[in-house]
CSV table of C-alpha atoms in Angstrom, one decimal:
chain,number,residue,atom,x,y,z
J,1,UNK,CA,17.7,21.2,-6.2
J,2,UNK,CA,17.0,18.2,-8.4
J,3,UNK,CA,18.9,17.7,-11.7
J,4,UNK,CA,17.1,17.1,-14.9
J,5,UNK,CA,17.9,13.4,-14.6
J,6,UNK,CA,16.5,13.4,-11.1
J,7,UNK,CA,13.3,14.9,-12.4
J,8,UNK,CA,13.0,12.1,-15.0
J,9,UNK,CA,13.4,9.6,-12.2
J,10,UNK,CA,10.7,11.3,-10.1
J,11,UNK,CA,8.3,11.3,-13.1
J,12,UNK,CA,8.8,7.6,-13.5
J,13,UNK,CA,8.5,7.2,-9.8
J,14,UNK,CA,5.1,9.0,-9.9
J,15,UNK,CA,3.9,6.4,-12.5
J,16,UNK,CA,5.2,3.6,-10.3
J,17,UNK,CA,3.3,5.0,-7.3
J,18,UNK,CA,0.2,5.4,-9.3
J,19,UNK,CA,0.1,1.7,-10.1
J,20,UNK,CA,0.7,1.0,-6.4
J,21,UNK,CA,-2.1,3.3,-5.4
J,22,UNK,CA,-4.4,1.5,-7.9
J,23,UNK,CA,-3.4,-1.8,-6.3
J,24,UNK,CA,-4.4,-0.5,-2.9
J,25,UNK,CA,-7.7,1.0,-4.2
J,26,UNK,CA,-8.7,-2.3,-5.8
J,27,UNK,CA,-7.6,-4.3,-2.8
J,28,UNK,CA,-9.8,-2.1,-0.6
J,29,UNK,CA,-12.7,-2.6,-3.0
J,30,UNK,CA,-12.1,-6.3,-2.9
J,31,UNK,CA,-12.2,-6.4,0.9
J,32,UNK,CA,-15.5,-4.4,0.9
J,33,UNK,CA,-16.9,-6.7,-1.7
J,34,UNK,CA,-15.9,-9.8,0.3
J,35,UNK,CA,-17.6,-8.3,3.4
J,36,UNK,CA,-20.7,-7.6,1.3
J,37,UNK,CA,-20.6,-11.1,-0.2
J,38,UNK,CA,-20.4,-9.6,-3.7
J,39,UNK,CA,-18.5,-12.4,-5.5
J,40,UNK,CA,-18.8,-10.8,-9.0
J,41,UNK,CA,-17.0,-7.6,-7.9
J,42,UNK,CA,-14.4,-9.7,-6.0
J,43,UNK,CA,-13.5,-11.5,-9.2
J,44,UNK,CA,-13.2,-8.3,-11.2
J,45,UNK,CA,-11.1,-6.4,-8.6
J,46,UNK,CA,-8.8,-9.5,-8.0
J,47,UNK,CA,-7.8,-9.3,-11.7
J,48,UNK,CA,-7.2,-5.6,-11.5
J,49,UNK,CA,-5.1,-6.0,-8.4
J,50,UNK,CA,-2.9,-8.6,-10.1
J,51,UNK,CA,-2.6,-6.4,-13.2
J,52,UNK,CA,-1.6,-3.3,-11.2
J,53,UNK,CA,0.9,-5.3,-9.2
J,54,UNK,CA,2.4,-6.5,-12.4
J,55,UNK,CA,2.5,-3.0,-13.9
J,56,UNK,CA,4.2,-1.7,-10.7
J,57,UNK,CA,6.8,-4.4,-11.0
J,58,UNK,CA,7.6,-3.4,-14.6
J,59,UNK,CA,7.9,0.2,-13.5
J,60,UNK,CA,10.3,-0.8,-10.7
J,61,UNK,CA,12.6,-2.5,-13.2
J,62,UNK,CA,12.5,0.5,-15.5
J,63,UNK,CA,13.2,2.8,-12.6
J,64,UNK,CA,16.2,0.7,-11.5
J,65,UNK,CA,17.6,0.9,-15.0
J,66,UNK,CA,17.0,4.7,-15.1
J,67,UNK,CA,18.7,5.1,-11.7
J,68,UNK,CA,21.6,3.0,-12.6
J,69,UNK,CA,22.4,5.4,-15.4
J,70,UNK,CA,22.7,8.3,-12.9
J,71,UNK,CA,26.2,7.4,-11.9
J,72,UNK,CA,27.1,10.9,-10.8
J,73,UNK,CA,23.8,11.6,-8.9
J,74,UNK,CA,24.3,12.4,-5.2
J,75,UNK,CA,20.8,11.0,-4.7
J,76,UNK,CA,21.3,7.7,-6.6
J,77,UNK,CA,21.3,5.4,-3.5
J,78,UNK,CA,18.4,7.3,-2.0
J,79,UNK,CA,16.3,6.8,-5.1
J,80,UNK,CA,17.2,3.1,-5.2
J,81,UNK,CA,16.1,2.6,-1.6
J,82,UNK,CA,12.9,4.5,-2.1
J,83,UNK,CA,12.0,2.5,-5.2
J,84,UNK,CA,12.6,-0.8,-3.5
J,85,UNK,CA,10.7,0.2,-0.4
J,86,UNK,CA,7.8,1.5,-2.4
J,87,UNK,CA,7.6,-1.6,-4.6
J,88,UNK,CA,7.2,-3.8,-1.6
J,89,UNK,CA,3.8,-2.2,-0.9
J,90,UNK,CA,2.2,-3.6,-4.1
J,91,UNK,CA,3.5,-7.1,-3.4
J,92,UNK,CA,2.1,-7.1,0.2
J,93,UNK,CA,-1.3,-5.7,-1.0
J,94,UNK,CA,-1.6,-8.4,-3.6
J,95,UNK,CA,-1.1,-10.9,-0.8
J,96,UNK,CA,-4.2,-9.6,1.0
J,97,UNK,CA,-6.4,-10.5,-2.0
J,98,UNK,CA,-4.7,-13.8,-2.3
J,99,UNK,CA,-5.3,-14.7,1.3
J,100,UNK,CA,-9.0,-13.7,1.4
J,101,UNK,CA,-9.7,-15.5,-1.9
J,102,UNK,CA,-8.7,-18.8,-0.1
J,103,UNK,CA,-11.2,-18.4,2.7
J,104,UNK,CA,-14.1,-20.9,2.4
J,105,UNK,CA,-16.7,-19.4,0.1
J,106,UNK,CA,-19.5,-20.7,2.4
J,107,UNK,CA,-18.4,-18.2,5.1
J,108,UNK,CA,-20.3,-15.0,4.9
J,109,UNK,CA,-18.9,-12.2,7.1
J,110,UNK,CA,-21.5,-10.6,9.4
J,111,UNK,CA,-22.0,-6.9,10.0
J,112,UNK,CA,-20.0,-7.0,13.3
J,113,UNK,CA,-16.9,-8.3,11.5
J,114,UNK,CA,-17.4,-5.8,8.7
J,115,UNK,CA,-17.5,-3.0,11.3
J,116,UNK,CA,-14.0,-3.8,12.4
J,117,UNK,CA,-12.4,-4.7,9.0
J,118,UNK,CA,-13.7,-1.8,6.9
J,119,UNK,CA,-11.9,0.9,9.0
J,120,UNK,CA,-8.7,-1.0,8.5
J,121,UNK,CA,-9.2,-1.2,4.7
J,122,UNK,CA,-10.2,2.4,4.5
J,123,UNK,CA,-7.2,3.6,6.4
J,124,UNK,CA,-4.7,1.9,4.0
J,125,UNK,CA,-6.7,3.5,1.2
J,126,UNK,CA,-6.0,7.0,2.7
J,127,UNK,CA,-2.3,6.0,3.1
J,128,UNK,CA,-2.0,5.2,-0.6
J,129,UNK,CA,-3.5,8.6,-1.5
J,130,UNK,CA,-1.2,10.5,0.8
J,131,UNK,CA,1.8,8.6,-0.5
J,132,UNK,CA,0.9,9.3,-4.1
J,133,UNK,CA,0.4,13.0,-3.3
J,134,UNK,CA,3.7,13.2,-1.5
J,135,UNK,CA,5.6,11.9,-4.6
J,136,UNK,CA,3.6,14.3,-6.9
J,137,UNK,CA,4.3,17.3,-4.7
J,138,UNK,CA,8.0,16.4,-4.6
J,139,UNK,CA,8.1,16.2,-8.4
J,140,UNK,CA,6.3,19.6,-8.6
J,141,UNK,CA,8.7,21.2,-6.2
J,142,UNK,CA,6.1,22.1,-3.6
J,143,UNK,CA,8.3,21.0,-0.7
J,144,UNK,CA,6.1,22.4,2.0
J,145,UNK,CA,3.2,20.3,0.7
J,146,UNK,CA,5.4,17.2,0.6
J,147,UNK,CA,6.1,17.6,4.3
J,148,UNK,CA,2.4,17.9,5.1
J,149,UNK,CA,1.6,14.7,3.2
J,150,UNK,CA,4.4,12.9,5.0
J,151,UNK,CA,3.0,14.0,8.3
J,152,UNK,CA,-0.4,12.7,7.2
J,153,UNK,CA,1.3,9.4,6.4
J,154,UNK,CA,2.6,9.3,9.9
J,155,UNK,CA,-0.8,9.9,11.5
J,156,UNK,CA,-2.5,7.4,9.1
J,157,UNK,CA,0.0,4.7,10.0
J,158,UNK,CA,-1.1,5.1,13.6
J,159,UNK,CA,-4.7,4.8,12.6
J,160,UNK,CA,-3.9,1.6,10.7
J,161,UNK,CA,-2.1,0.1,13.7
J,162,UNK,CA,-5.1,1.0,16.0
J,163,UNK,CA,-7.6,-0.5,13.5
J,164,UNK,CA,-5.5,-3.7,13.2
J,165,UNK,CA,-5.3,-4.1,16.9
J,166,UNK,CA,-9.1,-3.7,17.2
J,167,UNK,CA,-9.6,-6.3,14.4
J,168,UNK,CA,-7.3,-8.7,16.1
J,169,UNK,CA,-8.9,-8.3,19.5
J,170,UNK,CA,-12.4,-8.9,17.9
J,171,UNK,CA,-11.2,-12.0,16.1
J,172,UNK,CA,-9.6,-13.5,19.2
J,173,UNK,CA,-12.8,-12.9,21.3
J,174,UNK,CA,-15.1,-14.2,18.6
J,175,UNK,CA,-16.7,-17.6,18.3
J,176,UNK,CA,-15.3,-18.1,14.8
J,177,UNK,CA,-13.4,-21.3,14.0
J,178,UNK,CA,-9.7,-21.0,14.8
J,179,UNK,CA,-8.7,-21.8,11.2
J,180,UNK,CA,-11.0,-19.0,10.0
J,181,UNK,CA,-9.7,-16.6,12.6
J,182,UNK,CA,-6.1,-17.2,11.5
J,183,UNK,CA,-6.9,-16.8,7.8
J,184,UNK,CA,-8.7,-13.5,8.4
J,185,UNK,CA,-5.9,-12.3,10.8
J,186,UNK,CA,-3.3,-13.2,8.2
J,187,UNK,CA,-5.0,-11.0,5.6
J,188,UNK,CA,-5.5,-8.1,8.0
J,189,UNK,CA,-1.9,-8.4,9.1
J,190,UNK,CA,-0.8,-7.9,5.4
J,191,UNK,CA,-2.8,-4.7,5.3
J,192,UNK,CA,-1.1,-3.5,8.5
J,193,UNK,CA,2.3,-4.5,7.0
J,194,UNK,CA,1.5,-2.5,3.8
J,195,UNK,CA,0.9,0.5,6.0
J,196,UNK,CA,4.2,0.0,7.7
J,197,UNK,CA,6.0,-0.4,4.4
J,198,UNK,CA,4.5,2.9,3.1
J,199,UNK,CA,5.6,4.6,6.4
J,200,UNK,CA,9.1,3.3,6.0
J,201,UNK,CA,9.2,4.4,2.3
J,202,UNK,CA,8.0,7.9,3.4
J,203,UNK,CA,11.1,8.2,5.6
J,204,UNK,CA,13.2,7.9,2.5
J,205,UNK,CA,11.2,10.8,1.0
J,206,UNK,CA,12.2,12.8,4.0
J,207,UNK,CA,15.9,11.9,3.3
J,208,UNK,CA,15.4,13.3,-0.2
J,209,UNK,CA,13.9,16.5,1.2
J,210,UNK,CA,16.9,16.8,3.5
J,211,UNK,CA,19.3,16.9,0.5
J,212,UNK,CA,17.5,19.9,-1.2
């Protein structure tokens, strides 16, 4: 089972993941606001995304310091890899907002484009929730629940891939200007990449489970 120091690390990791989940939630709201041409909400959520990403980075540094003190822990390297993998999610999610914010403000997405992009944004939102729940259940010692959340991460990652491919196909078949197509595709690719990173990080949670 986990040592007392391991539990302290997991508590801090839960805080770290909470900030990352907040980053994902606000990014999703930002995407929806962009699709609805709601500039005021876009501005508010962009600021929250940047703040949550900054908070996540501070937690990462605190976690690395805490883990470095666990010299005798058999799980030390596993915690390090999980922390670094998890922190990448926030960086990538912040990139989605940055890319969309650079798209010409005169462009207003239509309902057809929104119909393809919203499922992608909503899928990464579910991924963030499953990941947060997996860490929480690991901390609480409900290992069977952890495995169930990890399985949900696996299935959600497939949904994200499918949604991304549908978005990409729509964009390439559209009459949109090629520069605009590439800008939107770049942002959507970042969402797909965030899903992949969460999936990779979940594999390291499985490694922790295997040591119990």
